[in-house]
Short mmCIF file of C-alpha atoms in Angstrom, two decimals:
data_model
loop_
_atom_site.label_atom_id
_atom_site.label_comp_id
_atom_site.label_asym_id
_atom_site.label_seq_id
_atom_site.Cartn_x
_atom_site.Cartn_y
_atom_site.Cartn_z
CA MET A 1 -24.82 -1.03 8.26
CA LEU A 2 -23.42 0.62 10.97
CA GLU A 3 -24.29 -2.65 12.92
CA GLU A 4 -22.01 -4.63 10.10
CA VAL A 5 -18.93 -2.04 10.89
CA GLU A 6 -19.38 -2.48 14.76
CA ARG A 7 -19.64 -6.67 14.22
CA TRP A 8 -16.73 -6.60 11.39
CA LEU A 9 -14.34 -4.22 14.23
CA SER A 10 -14.91 -6.62 17.43
CA THR A 11 -13.87 -9.36 14.85
CA ARG A 12 -11.44 -8.25 12.53
CA SER A 13 -9.85 -5.76 14.35
CA TRP A 14 -6.61 -7.10 16.54
CA SER A 15 -3.51 -5.98 18.20
CA VAL A 16 -0.21 -7.00 16.96
CA ALA A 17 -0.15 -8.54 20.90
CA ASP A 18 -2.70 -11.32 19.80
CA ARG A 19 -0.39 -13.46 17.80
CA PRO A 20 2.81 -13.70 19.50
CA LEU A 21 5.85 -14.49 16.89
CA HIS A 22 5.82 -17.79 17.78
CA LYS A 23 2.17 -18.71 16.58
CA ILE A 24 2.77 -17.00 13.73
CA LEU A 25 6.22 -19.02 12.46
CA ALA A 26 4.25 -22.10 13.92
CA ALA A 27 1.40 -21.53 11.11
CA LYS A 28 3.85 -20.37 8.69
CA ARG A 29 5.16 -23.95 9.25
CA ALA A 30 2.28 -25.83 9.12
CA THR A 31 0.82 -24.17 5.98
CA GLY A 32 4.16 -23.67 4.31
CA GLN A 33 3.16 -20.18 2.62
CA THR A 34 6.22 -18.15 1.56
CA VAL A 35 6.14 -14.15 2.18
CA SER A 36 7.55 -11.40 0.53
CA VAL A 37 8.23 -8.03 1.38
CA VAL A 38 7.82 -5.54 -1.17
CA LEU A 39 9.19 -1.80 -0.55
CA PRO A 40 8.18 0.89 -3.26
CA ALA A 41 11.48 3.48 -3.38
CA LEU A 42 12.09 6.75 -4.85
CA ASN A 43 14.86 8.75 -3.03
CA GLU A 44 14.91 7.37 0.39
CA GLU A 45 18.22 6.53 1.15
CA GLU A 46 17.77 7.95 4.67
CA THR A 47 15.36 5.38 5.56
CA VAL A 48 15.36 2.45 3.13
CA GLY A 49 18.26 0.47 4.69
CA ASP A 50 17.03 0.71 8.39
CA ILE A 51 13.78 -0.76 7.35
CA VAL A 52 15.61 -3.78 5.18
CA ALA A 53 18.10 -4.09 8.38
CA VAL A 54 15.46 -4.81 10.92
CA ILE A 55 13.18 -7.06 9.17
CA ARG A 56 16.32 -9.33 7.81
CA HIS A 57 17.50 -8.99 11.50
CA ASP A 58 14.50 -9.50 13.22
CA LEU A 59 11.73 -11.83 10.65
CA MET A 60 15.40 -13.87 8.85
CA ARG A 61 18.25 -14.03 10.92
CA GLN A 62 16.53 -14.62 14.34
CA ALA A 63 12.85 -15.67 12.89
CA PRO A 64 12.31 -17.32 9.56
CA LEU A 65 8.87 -15.05 8.83
CA VAL A 66 9.75 -13.54 5.74
CA ASP A 67 11.56 -15.20 2.41
CA GLU A 68 12.62 -12.74 0.64
CA ILE A 69 12.83 -8.39 0.62
CA VAL A 70 12.78 -6.79 -2.73
CA VAL A 71 13.19 -3.06 -2.89
CA VAL A 72 11.63 -1.76 -6.34
CA ASP A 73 13.20 1.62 -7.42
CA SER A 74 11.13 3.93 -9.24
CA GLY A 75 14.11 6.10 -10.65
CA SER A 76 15.81 7.69 -7.41
CA THR A 77 18.47 9.75 -8.01
CA ASP A 78 20.25 8.98 -4.90
CA ARG A 79 21.78 6.38 -3.30
CA THR A 80 18.54 4.11 -2.61
CA SER A 81 19.73 1.33 -4.49
CA GLU A 82 23.06 1.22 -3.36
CA VAL A 83 21.92 1.33 0.54
CA ALA A 84 18.86 -1.03 -0.25
CA ALA A 85 21.75 -3.45 -1.61
CA ALA A 86 23.89 -2.98 1.39
CA ALA A 87 21.19 -3.87 3.79
CA GLY A 88 20.50 -7.12 2.20
CA ALA A 89 17.63 -6.02 -0.36
CA ARG A 90 16.98 -7.69 -3.38
CA VAL A 91 16.80 -4.44 -5.78
CA VAL A 92 15.29 -4.36 -8.94
CA HIS A 93 14.64 -1.15 -11.13
CA ARG A 94 10.98 -0.51 -11.96
CA ASP A 95 11.97 -0.12 -15.62
CA GLU A 96 13.69 -3.67 -15.93
CA ILE A 97 10.44 -4.86 -15.00
CA LEU A 98 7.65 -6.01 -17.71
CA PRO A 99 9.97 -3.95 -20.21
CA ARG A 100 7.57 -4.37 -23.48
CA LEU A 101 5.41 -2.19 -21.14
CA PRO A 102 7.07 1.51 -20.51
CA ALA A 103 6.64 2.65 -17.08
CA VAL A 104 4.65 5.75 -15.87
CA PRO A 105 5.13 7.19 -12.78
CA GLY A 106 3.38 6.39 -9.19
CA LYS A 107 3.23 4.32 -6.92
CA GLY A 108 0.68 1.98 -7.87
CA GLU A 109 2.34 1.61 -11.03
CA VAL A 110 5.49 -0.02 -8.87
CA LEU A 111 3.39 -2.40 -6.50
CA TRP A 112 1.71 -3.71 -9.41
CA ARG A 113 4.99 -4.85 -11.65
CA SER A 114 6.70 -6.17 -7.92
CA LEU A 115 4.08 -9.23 -8.48
CA LEU A 116 6.32 -10.09 -11.21
CA VAL A 117 9.72 -9.95 -9.40
CA THR A 118 8.26 -11.57 -5.90
CA SER A 119 7.43 -15.18 -5.31
CA GLY A 120 5.53 -15.32 -2.30
CA ASP A 121 2.35 -16.44 -1.45
CA ILE A 122 1.79 -14.00 1.16
CA VAL A 123 2.86 -9.95 -0.30
CA CYS A 124 3.33 -7.47 2.50
CA PHE A 125 3.70 -4.17 1.28
CA VAL A 126 5.87 -1.32 3.45
CA ASP A 127 6.66 2.36 2.48
CA ALA A 128 10.34 3.19 2.03
CA ASP A 129 10.11 6.29 4.14
CA LEU A 130 9.20 4.94 7.50
CA ARG A 131 11.35 6.13 10.26
CA ASP A 132 11.82 4.50 13.70
CA PHE A 133 10.66 1.29 11.93
CA SER A 134 9.56 -1.92 13.94
CA SER A 135 9.43 -5.41 12.76
CA ASP A 136 6.46 -5.56 14.36
CA PHE A 137 4.79 -3.22 10.78
CA VAL A 138 5.45 -6.94 9.08
CA SER A 139 4.69 -9.43 11.76
CA GLY A 140 1.28 -7.81 12.33
CA ILE A 141 -0.05 -7.83 9.22
CA VAL A 142 1.46 -10.98 7.71
CA GLY A 143 -0.24 -12.58 10.77
CA PRO A 144 -3.54 -13.06 10.06
CA LEU A 145 -2.55 -14.25 6.80
CA LEU A 146 -1.38 -17.19 8.41
CA THR A 147 -3.30 -18.06 10.95
CA ASP A 148 -6.76 -17.00 9.43
CA PRO A 149 -7.23 -19.34 6.03
CA ASP A 150 -10.54 -16.79 5.76
CA VAL A 151 -8.60 -13.60 5.87
CA ASP A 152 -6.97 -12.09 2.55
CA LEU A 153 -6.27 -8.80 3.12
CA VAL A 154 -4.88 -6.71 6.39
CA LYS A 155 -3.96 -3.49 6.42
CA ALA A 156 -2.04 -2.09 9.22
CA MET A 157 -3.60 0.59 11.57
CA TYR A 158 -1.37 3.40 14.12
CA ASP A 159 -1.23 6.65 15.09
CA ARG A 160 0.55 9.53 12.78
CA PRO A 161 1.89 12.43 14.32
CA LEU A 162 2.62 15.80 12.40
CA GLY A 163 5.89 16.92 13.77
CA SER A 164 5.53 16.84 17.50
CA ALA A 165 1.40 16.98 17.70
CA ALA A 166 -0.07 13.19 18.11
CA GLY A 167 -3.07 12.33 15.68
CA GLN A 168 -2.29 15.16 13.15
CA GLY A 169 -1.03 13.05 10.05
CA GLY A 170 -3.19 11.08 7.73
CA ARG A 171 -4.58 14.53 6.78
CA VAL A 172 -5.72 13.49 3.32
CA THR A 173 -7.15 10.53 5.00
CA GLU A 174 -8.99 12.80 6.70
CA LEU A 175 -10.27 15.16 4.48
CA MET A 176 -10.66 13.33 1.63
CA ALA A 177 -10.48 9.24 1.87
CA ARG A 178 -12.79 9.09 5.27
CA PRO A 179 -15.92 10.84 3.57
CA LEU A 180 -15.65 9.25 0.79
CA LEU A 181 -15.63 5.72 1.89
CA ASN A 182 -18.66 6.71 4.89
CA MET A 183 -20.73 8.04 2.33
CA HIS A 184 -19.98 5.55 -0.78
CA TRP A 185 -18.68 2.15 0.69
CA PRO A 186 -19.85 2.63 4.60
CA GLN A 187 -19.00 -1.29 4.90
CA LEU A 188 -15.22 0.01 5.07
CA ALA A 189 -16.01 2.47 7.30
CA GLY A 190 -14.31 1.04 10.05
CA PHE A 191 -10.74 1.00 8.53
CA VAL A 192 -8.17 3.35 10.64
CA GLN A 193 -5.90 4.07 8.30
CA PRO A 194 -6.92 3.48 4.59
CA LEU A 195 -4.51 5.19 2.89
CA GLY A 196 -1.82 3.48 4.66
CA GLY A 197 1.07 2.21 2.92
CA GLU A 198 1.43 -1.15 4.92
CA TYR A 199 -0.50 -4.04 4.06
CA ALA A 200 -0.32 -7.56 2.95
CA ALA A 201 -2.67 -9.73 0.87
CA ARG A 202 -2.89 -13.06 -0.83
CA ARG A 203 -1.28 -13.27 -4.11
CA SER A 204 -4.20 -14.88 -4.94
CA LEU A 205 -6.14 -11.72 -4.40
CA LEU A 206 -3.56 -9.21 -5.87
CA GLU A 207 -3.42 -10.55 -9.33
CA GLN A 208 -7.53 -10.54 -9.89
CA LEU A 209 -6.80 -6.51 -8.64
CA PRO A 210 -6.65 -3.99 -11.23
CA PHE A 211 -3.81 -1.42 -9.90
CA PRO A 212 -4.59 2.47 -9.92
CA VAL A 213 -0.98 3.77 -11.14
CA GLY A 214 -0.73 6.69 -8.13
CA TYR A 215 -1.81 7.43 -5.21
CA GLY A 216 -5.43 6.07 -5.72
CA VAL A 217 -3.66 2.84 -5.37
CA GLU A 218 -4.58 2.00 -1.76
CA LEU A 219 -8.10 3.18 -1.97
CA GLY A 220 -8.81 1.45 -5.29
CA MET A 221 -7.38 -1.74 -3.72
CA LEU A 222 -9.44 -1.73 -0.75
CA VAL A 223 -13.17 -0.68 -2.69
CA ASP A 224 -11.86 -3.55 -5.00
CA ALA A 225 -10.87 -6.48 -2.63
CA LEU A 226 -14.75 -5.81 -0.65
CA HIS A 227 -16.70 -6.27 -3.86
CA LEU A 228 -14.15 -9.35 -4.86
CA VAL A 229 -14.07 -11.19 -1.93
CA GLY A 230 -16.31 -9.60 0.71
CA LEU A 231 -16.03 -7.78 4.17
CA ASP A 232 -15.16 -10.73 6.37
CA ALA A 233 -12.06 -11.46 4.43
CA LEU A 234 -10.69 -7.98 5.16
CA ALA A 235 -8.59 -6.97 8.63
CA GLN A 236 -6.80 -4.62 10.37
CA VAL A 237 -3.64 -4.58 12.80
CA ASP A 238 -3.02 -1.81 15.32
CA VAL A 239 1.25 -1.86 14.93
CA GLY A 240 1.59 1.60 17.38
CA VAL A 241 2.95 4.64 15.97
CA ARG A 242 4.08 5.46 12.27
CA LYS A 243 6.69 8.07 11.78
CA HIS A 244 7.38 9.25 8.41
CA ARG A 245 8.56 11.92 6.18
CA HIS A 246 5.21 14.51 5.37
CA GLN A 247 4.35 16.38 2.25
CA ASP A 248 3.32 19.47 1.50
CA GLY A 249 -0.11 21.01 0.86
CA GLN A 250 -0.10 21.19 -2.69
CA ALA A 251 1.31 18.09 -3.19
CA LEU A 252 -1.92 16.54 -0.67
CA GLY A 253 -3.89 18.19 -2.77
CA ARG A 254 -2.67 16.44 -6.12
CA MET A 255 -2.86 13.39 -3.78
CA ALA A 256 -6.44 13.79 -2.67
CA ALA A 257 -7.25 14.83 -6.61
CA ALA A 258 -6.27 11.63 -7.11
CA ILE A 259 -7.87 9.51 -4.67
CA TYR A 260 -11.05 11.56 -5.62
CA ARG A 261 -10.53 10.20 -9.18
CA THR A 262 -10.22 6.42 -8.07
CA ALA A 263 -13.37 6.57 -6.29
CA GLN A 264 -15.30 8.06 -9.04
CA LEU A 265 -14.13 5.78 -11.38
CA ARG A 266 -15.39 3.11 -9.50
CA LEU A 267 -19.04 4.81 -8.83
CA ALA A 268 -19.43 5.82 -12.15
CA ARG A 269 -17.26 4.20 -15.18
CA GLY A 270 -19.54 6.15 -17.53
CA HIS A 271 -19.40 9.76 -16.30
CA LEU A 272 -15.33 10.97 -15.81
CA VAL A 273 -14.94 13.95 -14.15
CA ARG A 274 -12.45 16.53 -15.42
CA PRO A 275 -8.56 14.54 -14.85
CA SER A 276 -6.53 17.67 -13.65
CA LEU A 277 -5.92 20.01 -10.85
CA THR A 278 -5.02 23.34 -11.20
CA GLN A 279 -3.18 24.67 -7.91
CA PHE A 280 -1.94 28.29 -7.17
CA GLU A 281 1.43 29.37 -6.09
CA ARG A 282 2.40 32.98 -5.43
CA VAL A 283 4.95 34.65 -7.77
CA GLU A 284 6.46 38.24 -7.87
CA GLY A 285 3.14 40.11 -9.19
CA GLY A 286 0.34 37.76 -7.93
CA PHE A 287 -0.64 34.05 -8.21
CA GLU A 288 0.50 31.85 -11.15
CA PRO A 289 -2.24 28.89 -11.80
CA ARG A 290 -0.44 25.35 -12.25
CA THR A 291 -2.13 22.51 -13.63
CA TYR A 292 -1.23 18.97 -12.88
CA SER A 293 -2.67 16.15 -14.95
CA VAL A 294 -4.48 13.09 -12.23
CA ASP A 295 -3.45 9.76 -12.50
CA THR A 296 -5.97 8.43 -14.62
CA GLU A 297 -4.42 4.93 -16.07
CA GLU A 298 -5.22 1.68 -14.28
CA ARG A 299 -3.19 -1.48 -14.62
CA PRO A 300 -5.10 -4.63 -15.31
CA PRO A 301 -5.02 -7.49 -12.89
CA MET A 302 -1.77 -9.10 -12.76
CA VAL A 303 -3.25 -13.03 -14.20
CA GLU A 304 -4.01 -11.08 -17.51
CA ILE A 305 -0.66 -9.97 -18.41
CA ALA A 306 0.72 -13.51 -20.36
CA GLU A 307 4.16 -13.05 -18.88
CA TYR A 308 2.42 -13.43 -15.17
CA ALA A 309 0.93 -16.38 -16.84
CA ALA A 310 3.93 -17.90 -18.35
CA ARG A 311 5.91 -17.73 -15.20
CA ARG A 312 3.19 -19.62 -13.15
CA VAL A 313 2.81 -22.07 -15.99
CA ALA A 314 7.04 -22.08 -15.43
#
């Protein structure tokens, strides 16, 4: 298995510099494929506008790589929607997509619903909390999908500083996701950022995948894509450094529990662990237990949704 991963790293692990933008654009013209960028957003007014503006300037006006930018707002209480629209994105509210199916909280829910309001042959997901954003995050991961017909999904890889400490971000990746993948899906051990929120894939793949509604969406998608299309259809591209807002330790604990739950469901569908997590907070007089439910719901492959099928026919 180690030899397979090493071979994959040498053939499916690239740098953004490996595909100059002019070559990516030539491949886009030759293939006629379209590209949608989706930003799932919840209270990201400080960063979402800059991300949209950079993509529009670099990859729509200066270079016609991206055909649409859609921000899916999952219930922001700040000015996320207004800022994103002013920067040039099309803003869609999560609850307006597929209204017959009540929405549940979670990032995966937003990504799943975004397939219904985008049209690109290639869909690129970008987290809306990135700082010092570079359009390389988009062109880098879209490039292989336009130039290499055998590639179906591309993850970004990058350094993740924690404050001023280089390489100390991605704590849930190192403590939960990487051990799980190495032990249970060793073919995926070569992914540097398996939980990263920046990745692109062909619509033809995404519409066949179930989507965990919460934080487990990235791990679930990677594992399911491996089984559906095989390791050689997956790739990663180095895009530099990722700076973003970091969550506190308890939030990371809940994220880790959701990721473990996602992995466990894929390992043994018939044997379910307790879908909740108890954490402790100090209050006057001692510690108070607080129990949170762990995301257990998954959305079916989009091709099974009648509204999506009807849209494709139309």
